[in-house]
PDB file of C-alpha atoms in Angstrom:
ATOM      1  CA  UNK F   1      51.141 -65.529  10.623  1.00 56.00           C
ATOM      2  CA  UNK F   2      53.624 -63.332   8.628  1.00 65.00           C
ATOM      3  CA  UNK F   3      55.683 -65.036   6.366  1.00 92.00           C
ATOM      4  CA  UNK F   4      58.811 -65.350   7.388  1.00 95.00           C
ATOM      5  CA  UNK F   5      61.199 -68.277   7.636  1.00 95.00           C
ATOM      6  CA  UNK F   6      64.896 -67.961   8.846  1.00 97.00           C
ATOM      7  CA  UNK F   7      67.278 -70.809   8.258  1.00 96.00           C
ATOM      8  CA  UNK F   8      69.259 -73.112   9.622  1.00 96.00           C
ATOM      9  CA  UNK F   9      66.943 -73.087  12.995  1.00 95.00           C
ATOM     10  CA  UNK F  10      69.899 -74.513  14.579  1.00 96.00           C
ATOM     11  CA  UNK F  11      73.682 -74.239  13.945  1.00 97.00           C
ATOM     12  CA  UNK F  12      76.375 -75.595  15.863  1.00 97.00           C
ATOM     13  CA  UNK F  13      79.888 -74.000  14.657  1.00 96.00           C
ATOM     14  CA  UNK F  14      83.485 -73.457  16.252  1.00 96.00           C
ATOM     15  CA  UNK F  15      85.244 -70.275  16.936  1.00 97.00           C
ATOM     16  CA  UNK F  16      86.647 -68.850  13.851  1.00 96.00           C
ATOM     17  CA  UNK F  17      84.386 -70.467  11.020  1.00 96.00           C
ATOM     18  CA  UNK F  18      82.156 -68.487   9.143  1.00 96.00           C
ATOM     19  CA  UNK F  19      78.188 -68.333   9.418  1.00 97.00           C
ATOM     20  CA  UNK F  20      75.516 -66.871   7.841  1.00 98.00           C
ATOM     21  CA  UNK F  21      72.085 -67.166   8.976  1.00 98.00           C
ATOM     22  CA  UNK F  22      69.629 -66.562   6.258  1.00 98.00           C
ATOM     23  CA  UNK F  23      66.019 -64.920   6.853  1.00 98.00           C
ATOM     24  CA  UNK F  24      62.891 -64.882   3.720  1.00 98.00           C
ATOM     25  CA  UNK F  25      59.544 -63.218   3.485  1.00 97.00           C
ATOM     26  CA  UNK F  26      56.787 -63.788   1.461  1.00 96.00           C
ATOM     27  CA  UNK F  27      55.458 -60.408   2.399  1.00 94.00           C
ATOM     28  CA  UNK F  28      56.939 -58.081   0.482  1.00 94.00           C
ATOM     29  CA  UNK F  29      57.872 -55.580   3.169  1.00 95.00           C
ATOM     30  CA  UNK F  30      60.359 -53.114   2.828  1.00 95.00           C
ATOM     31  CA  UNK F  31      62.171 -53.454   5.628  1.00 94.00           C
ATOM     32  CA  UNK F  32      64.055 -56.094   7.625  1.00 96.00           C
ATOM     33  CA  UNK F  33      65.452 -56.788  10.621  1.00 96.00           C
ATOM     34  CA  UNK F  34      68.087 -58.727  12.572  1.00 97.00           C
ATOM     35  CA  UNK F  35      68.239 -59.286  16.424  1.00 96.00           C
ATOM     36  CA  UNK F  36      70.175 -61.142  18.747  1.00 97.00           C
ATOM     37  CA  UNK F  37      68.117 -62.091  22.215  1.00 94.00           C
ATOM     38  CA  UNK F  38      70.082 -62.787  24.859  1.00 92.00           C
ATOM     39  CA  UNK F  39      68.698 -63.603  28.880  1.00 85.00           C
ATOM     40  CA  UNK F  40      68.346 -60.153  30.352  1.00 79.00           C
ATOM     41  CA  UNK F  41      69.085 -58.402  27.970  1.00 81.00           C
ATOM     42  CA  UNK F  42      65.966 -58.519  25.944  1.00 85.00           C
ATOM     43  CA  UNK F  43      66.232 -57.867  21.948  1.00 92.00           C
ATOM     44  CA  UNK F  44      69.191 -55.919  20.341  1.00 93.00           C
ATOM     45  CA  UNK F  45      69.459 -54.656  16.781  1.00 93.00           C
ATOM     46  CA  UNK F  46      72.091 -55.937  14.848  1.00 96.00           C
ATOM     47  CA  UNK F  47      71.675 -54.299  11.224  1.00 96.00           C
ATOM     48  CA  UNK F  48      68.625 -53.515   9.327  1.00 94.00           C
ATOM     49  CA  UNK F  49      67.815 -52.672   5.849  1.00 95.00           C
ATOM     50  CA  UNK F  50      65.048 -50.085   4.597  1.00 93.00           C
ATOM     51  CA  UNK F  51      65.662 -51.479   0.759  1.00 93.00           C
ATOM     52  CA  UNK F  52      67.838 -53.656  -1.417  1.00 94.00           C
ATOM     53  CA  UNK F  53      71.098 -52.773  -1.085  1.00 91.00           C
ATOM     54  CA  UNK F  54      69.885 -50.639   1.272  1.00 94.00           C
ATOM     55  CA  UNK F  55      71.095 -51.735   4.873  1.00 94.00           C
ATOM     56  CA  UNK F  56      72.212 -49.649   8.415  1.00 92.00           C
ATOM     57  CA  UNK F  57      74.163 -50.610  11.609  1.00 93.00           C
ATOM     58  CA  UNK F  58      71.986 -51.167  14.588  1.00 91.00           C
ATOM     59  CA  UNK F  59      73.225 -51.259  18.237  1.00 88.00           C
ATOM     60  CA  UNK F  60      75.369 -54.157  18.769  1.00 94.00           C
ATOM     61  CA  UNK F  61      76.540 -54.281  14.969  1.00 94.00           C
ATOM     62  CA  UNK F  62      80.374 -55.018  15.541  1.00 95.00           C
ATOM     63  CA  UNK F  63      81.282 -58.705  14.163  1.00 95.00           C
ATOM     64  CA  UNK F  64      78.264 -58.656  11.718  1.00 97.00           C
ATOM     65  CA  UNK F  65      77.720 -57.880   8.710  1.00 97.00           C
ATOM     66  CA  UNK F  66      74.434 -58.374   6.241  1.00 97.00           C
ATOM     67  CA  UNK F  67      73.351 -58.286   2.806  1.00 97.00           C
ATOM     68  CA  UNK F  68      70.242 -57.743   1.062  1.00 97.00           C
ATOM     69  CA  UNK F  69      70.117 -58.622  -3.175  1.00 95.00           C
ATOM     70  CA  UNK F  70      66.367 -59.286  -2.942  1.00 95.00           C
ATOM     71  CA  UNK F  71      63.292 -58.010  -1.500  1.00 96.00           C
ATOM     72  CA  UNK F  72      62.813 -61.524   0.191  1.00 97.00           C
ATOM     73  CA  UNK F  73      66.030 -62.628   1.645  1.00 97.00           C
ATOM     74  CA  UNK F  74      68.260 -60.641   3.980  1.00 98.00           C
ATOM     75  CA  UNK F  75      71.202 -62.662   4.603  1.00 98.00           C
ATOM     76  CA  UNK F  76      73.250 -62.363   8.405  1.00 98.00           C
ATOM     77  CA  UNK F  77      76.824 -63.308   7.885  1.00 98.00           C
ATOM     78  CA  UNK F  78      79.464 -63.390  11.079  1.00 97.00           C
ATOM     79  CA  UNK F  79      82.892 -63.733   9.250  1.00 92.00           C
ATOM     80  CA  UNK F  80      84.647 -65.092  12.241  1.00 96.00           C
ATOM     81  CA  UNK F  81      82.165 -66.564  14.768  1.00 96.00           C
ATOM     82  CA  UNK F  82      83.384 -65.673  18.753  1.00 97.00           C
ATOM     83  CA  UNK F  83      81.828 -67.576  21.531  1.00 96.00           C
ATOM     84  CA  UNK F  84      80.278 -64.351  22.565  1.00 96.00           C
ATOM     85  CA  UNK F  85      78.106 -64.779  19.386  1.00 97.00           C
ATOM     86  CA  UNK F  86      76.117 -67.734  20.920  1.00 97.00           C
ATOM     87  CA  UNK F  87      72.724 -66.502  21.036  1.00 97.00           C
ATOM     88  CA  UNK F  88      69.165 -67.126  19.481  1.00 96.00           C
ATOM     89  CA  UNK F  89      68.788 -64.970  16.192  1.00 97.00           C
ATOM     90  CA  UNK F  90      65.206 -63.179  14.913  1.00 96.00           C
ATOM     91  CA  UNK F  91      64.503 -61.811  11.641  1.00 96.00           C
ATOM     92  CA  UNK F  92      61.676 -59.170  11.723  1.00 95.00           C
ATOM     93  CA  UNK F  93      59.871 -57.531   8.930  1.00 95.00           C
ATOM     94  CA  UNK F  94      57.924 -53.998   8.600  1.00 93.00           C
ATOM     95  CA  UNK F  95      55.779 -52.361   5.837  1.00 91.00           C
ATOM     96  CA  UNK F  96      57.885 -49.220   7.200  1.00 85.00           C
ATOM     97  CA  UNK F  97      60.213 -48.686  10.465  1.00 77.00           C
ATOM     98  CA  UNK F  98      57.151 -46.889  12.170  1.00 77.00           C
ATOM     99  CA  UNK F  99      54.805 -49.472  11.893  1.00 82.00           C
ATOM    100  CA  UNK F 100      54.630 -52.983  13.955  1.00 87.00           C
ATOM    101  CA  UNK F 101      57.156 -55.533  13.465  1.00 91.00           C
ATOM    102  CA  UNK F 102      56.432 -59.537  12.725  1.00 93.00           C
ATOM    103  CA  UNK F 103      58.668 -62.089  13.525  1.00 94.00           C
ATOM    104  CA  UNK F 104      60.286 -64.880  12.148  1.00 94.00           C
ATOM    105  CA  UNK F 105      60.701 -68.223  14.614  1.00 93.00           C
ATOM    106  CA  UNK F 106      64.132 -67.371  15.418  1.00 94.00           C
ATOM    107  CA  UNK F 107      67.724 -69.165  15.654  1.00 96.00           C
ATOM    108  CA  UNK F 108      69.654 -71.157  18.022  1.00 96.00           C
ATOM    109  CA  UNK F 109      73.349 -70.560  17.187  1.00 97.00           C
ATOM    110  CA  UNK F 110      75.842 -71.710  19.580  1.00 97.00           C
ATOM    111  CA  UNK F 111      79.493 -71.017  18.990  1.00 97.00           C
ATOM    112  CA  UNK F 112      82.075 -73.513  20.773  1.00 95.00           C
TER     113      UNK F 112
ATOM    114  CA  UNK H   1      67.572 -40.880  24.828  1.00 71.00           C
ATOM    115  CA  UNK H   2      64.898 -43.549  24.533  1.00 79.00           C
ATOM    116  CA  UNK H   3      64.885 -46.119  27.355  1.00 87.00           C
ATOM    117  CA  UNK H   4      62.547 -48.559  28.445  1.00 92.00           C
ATOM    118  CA  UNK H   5      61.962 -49.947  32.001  1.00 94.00           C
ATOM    119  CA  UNK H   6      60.289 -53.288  32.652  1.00 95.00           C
ATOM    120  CA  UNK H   7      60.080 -53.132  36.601  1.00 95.00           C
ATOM    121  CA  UNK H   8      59.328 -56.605  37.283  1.00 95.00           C
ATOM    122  CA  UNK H   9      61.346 -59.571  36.080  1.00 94.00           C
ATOM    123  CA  UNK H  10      58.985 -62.248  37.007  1.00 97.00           C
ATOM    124  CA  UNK H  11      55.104 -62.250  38.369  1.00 98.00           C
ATOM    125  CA  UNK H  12      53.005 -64.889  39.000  1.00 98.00           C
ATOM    126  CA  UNK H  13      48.921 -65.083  39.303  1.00 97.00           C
ATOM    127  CA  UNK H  14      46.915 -67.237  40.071  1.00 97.00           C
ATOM    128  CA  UNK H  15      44.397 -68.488  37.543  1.00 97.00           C
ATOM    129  CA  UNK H  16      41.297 -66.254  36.814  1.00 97.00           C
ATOM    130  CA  UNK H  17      42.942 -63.198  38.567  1.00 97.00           C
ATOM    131  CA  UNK H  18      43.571 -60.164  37.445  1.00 97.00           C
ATOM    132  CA  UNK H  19      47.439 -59.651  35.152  1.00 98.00           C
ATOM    133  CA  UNK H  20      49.367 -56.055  35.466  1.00 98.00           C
ATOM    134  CA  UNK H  21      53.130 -56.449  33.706  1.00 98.00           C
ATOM    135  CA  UNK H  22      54.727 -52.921  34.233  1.00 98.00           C
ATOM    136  CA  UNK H  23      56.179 -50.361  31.886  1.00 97.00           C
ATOM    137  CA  UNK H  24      57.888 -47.521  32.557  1.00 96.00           C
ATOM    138  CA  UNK H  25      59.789 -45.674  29.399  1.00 92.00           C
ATOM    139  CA  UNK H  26      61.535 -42.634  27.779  1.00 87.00           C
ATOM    140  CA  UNK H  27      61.639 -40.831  25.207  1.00 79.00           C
ATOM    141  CA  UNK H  28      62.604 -37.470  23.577  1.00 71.00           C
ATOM    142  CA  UNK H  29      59.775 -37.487  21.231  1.00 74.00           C
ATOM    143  CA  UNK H  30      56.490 -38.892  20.922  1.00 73.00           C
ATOM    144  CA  UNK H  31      56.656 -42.725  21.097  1.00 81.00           C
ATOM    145  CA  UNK H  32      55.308 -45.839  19.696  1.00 87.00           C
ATOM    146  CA  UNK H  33      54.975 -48.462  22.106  1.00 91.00           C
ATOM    147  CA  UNK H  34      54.526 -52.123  21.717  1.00 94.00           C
ATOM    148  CA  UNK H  35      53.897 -54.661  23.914  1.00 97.00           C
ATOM    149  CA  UNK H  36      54.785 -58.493  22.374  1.00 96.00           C
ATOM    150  CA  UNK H  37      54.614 -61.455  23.973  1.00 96.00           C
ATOM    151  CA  UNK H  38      57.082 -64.862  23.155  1.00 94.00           C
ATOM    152  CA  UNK H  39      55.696 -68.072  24.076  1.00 93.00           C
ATOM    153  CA  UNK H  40      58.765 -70.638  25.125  1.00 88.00           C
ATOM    154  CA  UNK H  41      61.063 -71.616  21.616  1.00 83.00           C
ATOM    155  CA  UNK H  42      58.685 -69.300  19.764  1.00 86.00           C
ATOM    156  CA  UNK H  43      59.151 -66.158  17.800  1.00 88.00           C
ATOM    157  CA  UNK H  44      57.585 -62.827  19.380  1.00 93.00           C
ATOM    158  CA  UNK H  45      53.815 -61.904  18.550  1.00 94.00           C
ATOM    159  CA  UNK H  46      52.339 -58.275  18.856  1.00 94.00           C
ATOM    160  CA  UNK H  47      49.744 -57.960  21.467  1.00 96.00           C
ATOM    161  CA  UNK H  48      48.733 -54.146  21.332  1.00 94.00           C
ATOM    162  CA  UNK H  49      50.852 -50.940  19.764  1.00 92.00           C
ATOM    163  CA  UNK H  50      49.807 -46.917  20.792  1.00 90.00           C
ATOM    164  CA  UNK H  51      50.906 -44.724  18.086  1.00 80.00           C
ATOM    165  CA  UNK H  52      49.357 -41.519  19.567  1.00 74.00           C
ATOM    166  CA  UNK H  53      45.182 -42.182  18.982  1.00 74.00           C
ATOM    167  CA  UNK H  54      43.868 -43.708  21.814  1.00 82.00           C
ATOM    168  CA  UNK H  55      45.558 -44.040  25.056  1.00 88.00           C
ATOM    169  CA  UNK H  56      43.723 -47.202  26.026  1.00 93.00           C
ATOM    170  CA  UNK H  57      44.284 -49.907  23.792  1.00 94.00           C
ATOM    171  CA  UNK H  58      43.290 -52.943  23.283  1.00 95.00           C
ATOM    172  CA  UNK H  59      45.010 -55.695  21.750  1.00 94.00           C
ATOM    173  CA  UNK H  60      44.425 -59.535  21.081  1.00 94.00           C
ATOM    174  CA  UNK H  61      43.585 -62.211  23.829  1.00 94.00           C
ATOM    175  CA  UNK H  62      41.786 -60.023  25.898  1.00 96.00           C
ATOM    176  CA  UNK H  63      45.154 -57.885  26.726  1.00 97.00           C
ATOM    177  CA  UNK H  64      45.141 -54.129  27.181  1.00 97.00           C
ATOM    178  CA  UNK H  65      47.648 -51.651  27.957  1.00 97.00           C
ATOM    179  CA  UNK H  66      47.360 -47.475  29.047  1.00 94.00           C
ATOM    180  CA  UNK H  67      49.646 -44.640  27.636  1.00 92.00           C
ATOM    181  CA  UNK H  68      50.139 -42.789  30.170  1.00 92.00           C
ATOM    182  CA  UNK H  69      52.308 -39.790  29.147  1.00 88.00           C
ATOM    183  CA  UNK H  70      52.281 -37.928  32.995  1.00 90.00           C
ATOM    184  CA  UNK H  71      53.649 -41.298  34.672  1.00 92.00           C
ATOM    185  CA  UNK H  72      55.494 -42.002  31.603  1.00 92.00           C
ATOM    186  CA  UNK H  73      54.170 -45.482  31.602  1.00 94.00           C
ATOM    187  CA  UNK H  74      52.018 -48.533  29.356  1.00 96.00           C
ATOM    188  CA  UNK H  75      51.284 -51.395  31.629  1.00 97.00           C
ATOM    189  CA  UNK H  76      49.869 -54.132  30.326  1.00 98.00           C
ATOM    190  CA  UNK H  77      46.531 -55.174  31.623  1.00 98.00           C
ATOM    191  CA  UNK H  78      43.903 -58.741  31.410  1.00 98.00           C
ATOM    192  CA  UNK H  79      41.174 -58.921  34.106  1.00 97.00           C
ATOM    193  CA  UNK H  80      41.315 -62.439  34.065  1.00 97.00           C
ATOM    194  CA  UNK H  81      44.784 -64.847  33.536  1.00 97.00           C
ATOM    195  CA  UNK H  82      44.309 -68.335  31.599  1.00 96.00           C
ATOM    196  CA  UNK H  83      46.809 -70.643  32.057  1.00 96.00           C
ATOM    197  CA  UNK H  84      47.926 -70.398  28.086  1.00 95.00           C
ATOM    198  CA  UNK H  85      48.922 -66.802  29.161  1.00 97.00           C
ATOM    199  CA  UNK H  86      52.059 -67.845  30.589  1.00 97.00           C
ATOM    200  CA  UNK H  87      54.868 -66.678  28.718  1.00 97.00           C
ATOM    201  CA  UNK H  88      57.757 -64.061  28.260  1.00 96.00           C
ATOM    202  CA  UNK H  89      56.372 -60.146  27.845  1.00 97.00           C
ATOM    203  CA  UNK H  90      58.647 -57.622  25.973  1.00 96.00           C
ATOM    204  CA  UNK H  91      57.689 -53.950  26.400  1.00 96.00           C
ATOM    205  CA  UNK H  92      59.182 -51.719  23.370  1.00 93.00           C
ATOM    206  CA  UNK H  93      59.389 -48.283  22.494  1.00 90.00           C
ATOM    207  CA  UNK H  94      60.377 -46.875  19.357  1.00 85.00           C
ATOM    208  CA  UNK H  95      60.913 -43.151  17.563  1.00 76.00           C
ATOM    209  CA  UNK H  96      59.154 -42.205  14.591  1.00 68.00           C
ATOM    210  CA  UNK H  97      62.780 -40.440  13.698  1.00 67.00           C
ATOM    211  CA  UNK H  98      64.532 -43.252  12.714  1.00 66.00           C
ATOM    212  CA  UNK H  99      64.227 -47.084  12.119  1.00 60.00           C
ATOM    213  CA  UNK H 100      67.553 -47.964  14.075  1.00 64.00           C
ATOM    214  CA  UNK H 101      65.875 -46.359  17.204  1.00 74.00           C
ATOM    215  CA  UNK H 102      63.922 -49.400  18.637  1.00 85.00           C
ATOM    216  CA  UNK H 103      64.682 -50.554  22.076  1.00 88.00           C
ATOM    217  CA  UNK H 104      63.219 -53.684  23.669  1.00 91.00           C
ATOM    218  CA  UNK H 105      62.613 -54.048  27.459  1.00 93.00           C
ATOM    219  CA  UNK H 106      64.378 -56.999  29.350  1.00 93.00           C
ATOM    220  CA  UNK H 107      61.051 -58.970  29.305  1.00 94.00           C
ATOM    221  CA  UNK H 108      58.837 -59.957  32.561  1.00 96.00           C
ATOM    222  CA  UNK H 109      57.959 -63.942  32.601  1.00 96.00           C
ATOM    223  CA  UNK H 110      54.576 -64.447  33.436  1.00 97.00           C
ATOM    224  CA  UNK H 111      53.394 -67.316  35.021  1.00 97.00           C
ATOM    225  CA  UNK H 112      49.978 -68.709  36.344  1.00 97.00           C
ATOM    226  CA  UNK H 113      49.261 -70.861  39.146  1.00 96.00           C
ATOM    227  CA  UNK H 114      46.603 -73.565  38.630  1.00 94.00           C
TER     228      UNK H 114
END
């Protein structure tokens, strides 16, 4: 397996508080990933990042932002979590965008 | 426009017969196309990916899928279904033009009958 780990695996929070999910390979891959998986709606790209510092809105990007100091940690933050933000989280990592993604174990964020 | 169709959102087999999960997709260039599978409270795993060498591929577990660019389509294929096969099944398809352009199918549960 890839190594990836994303922390907290699960968060409990209110509306309005601050979170930030945080996601670390030991691969050294160049680029990472956040998703959001909701039911039906398969996976959605939040943000990525193709280097350090280096980071790009995906599709549903509004309410997110990210950060990326180091090779090994990309950091999810949602300033002002909504109820709409409950969902299960993934980091993925690539060697580049056009080759296969791995996954981290995902999580379970649920905003009250 | 990329766009990805999974056509069924359930099937169910029967041990020891044959699995086809469905795949219909677009796409204004030529693809990459992934199928991963997600076991329940697990991350996703790659099963197979087609990046334009051979249209039959073969992936891990005994899976296999077919590019087919005149139906526009890469079902995914086993001849025979084991009970640890049951699990969620994510077509994806993905431009070589850009890393934001990744789109994920809704996902087809599979699950096998004793």
């Amino acid at each position: 397996d890839a190594g990836i780990t994303q922390s907290p695996r699960h968060k409990v929070t209110e509306t309005g508080t601050p979170v930030t999910l945080r996601c670390h390979q030991t691969e050294n891959h160049r680029y990472m990933y956040w998703y959001r998986q909701d039911p039906g709606h398969g996976l959605r790209l939040i943000h990525y990042s193709y280097g350090v510092k280096d980071t790009d809105k995906g599709e549903v990007s509004d309410g997110y932002s990210v950060s990326r100091s180091k090779t090994e940690d990309f950091l999810l933050t949602l300033e002002s979590a909504t109820s709409s933000q409950t969902s299960v989280y993934f980091c993925a990592i690539s060697e580049s965008y056009f080759y296969e993604q791995f996954f981290g174990p995902g999580t379970r964020l649920t905003v009250l | 426009a990329q766009s990805v169709t999974q056509l069924d959102s359930h099937v169910s087999v029967s041990e020891g017969t044959p699995v086809l999960l469905r795949c219909n997709y677009s796409s204004s260039y030529s693809p990459s196309l992934f199928w991963y599978v997600q076991h329940p409270n697990k991350g996703l795993q790659l099963l197979l990916k087609y990046t334009s060498a051979a249209t039959l591929v073969k992936g891990i577990n005994g899976f296999e899928a077919e590019f087919k660019k005149s139906e526009t389509s890469f079902h995914l294929t086993k001849p025979s279904a084991h009970m640890s096969d049951a699990a969620e099944y994510f077509c994806v398809v993905r431009s070589y033009s850009s890393a934001s352009k990744i789109i994920f199918g809704s996902g087809t549960r599979l699950s096998i009958r004793p």
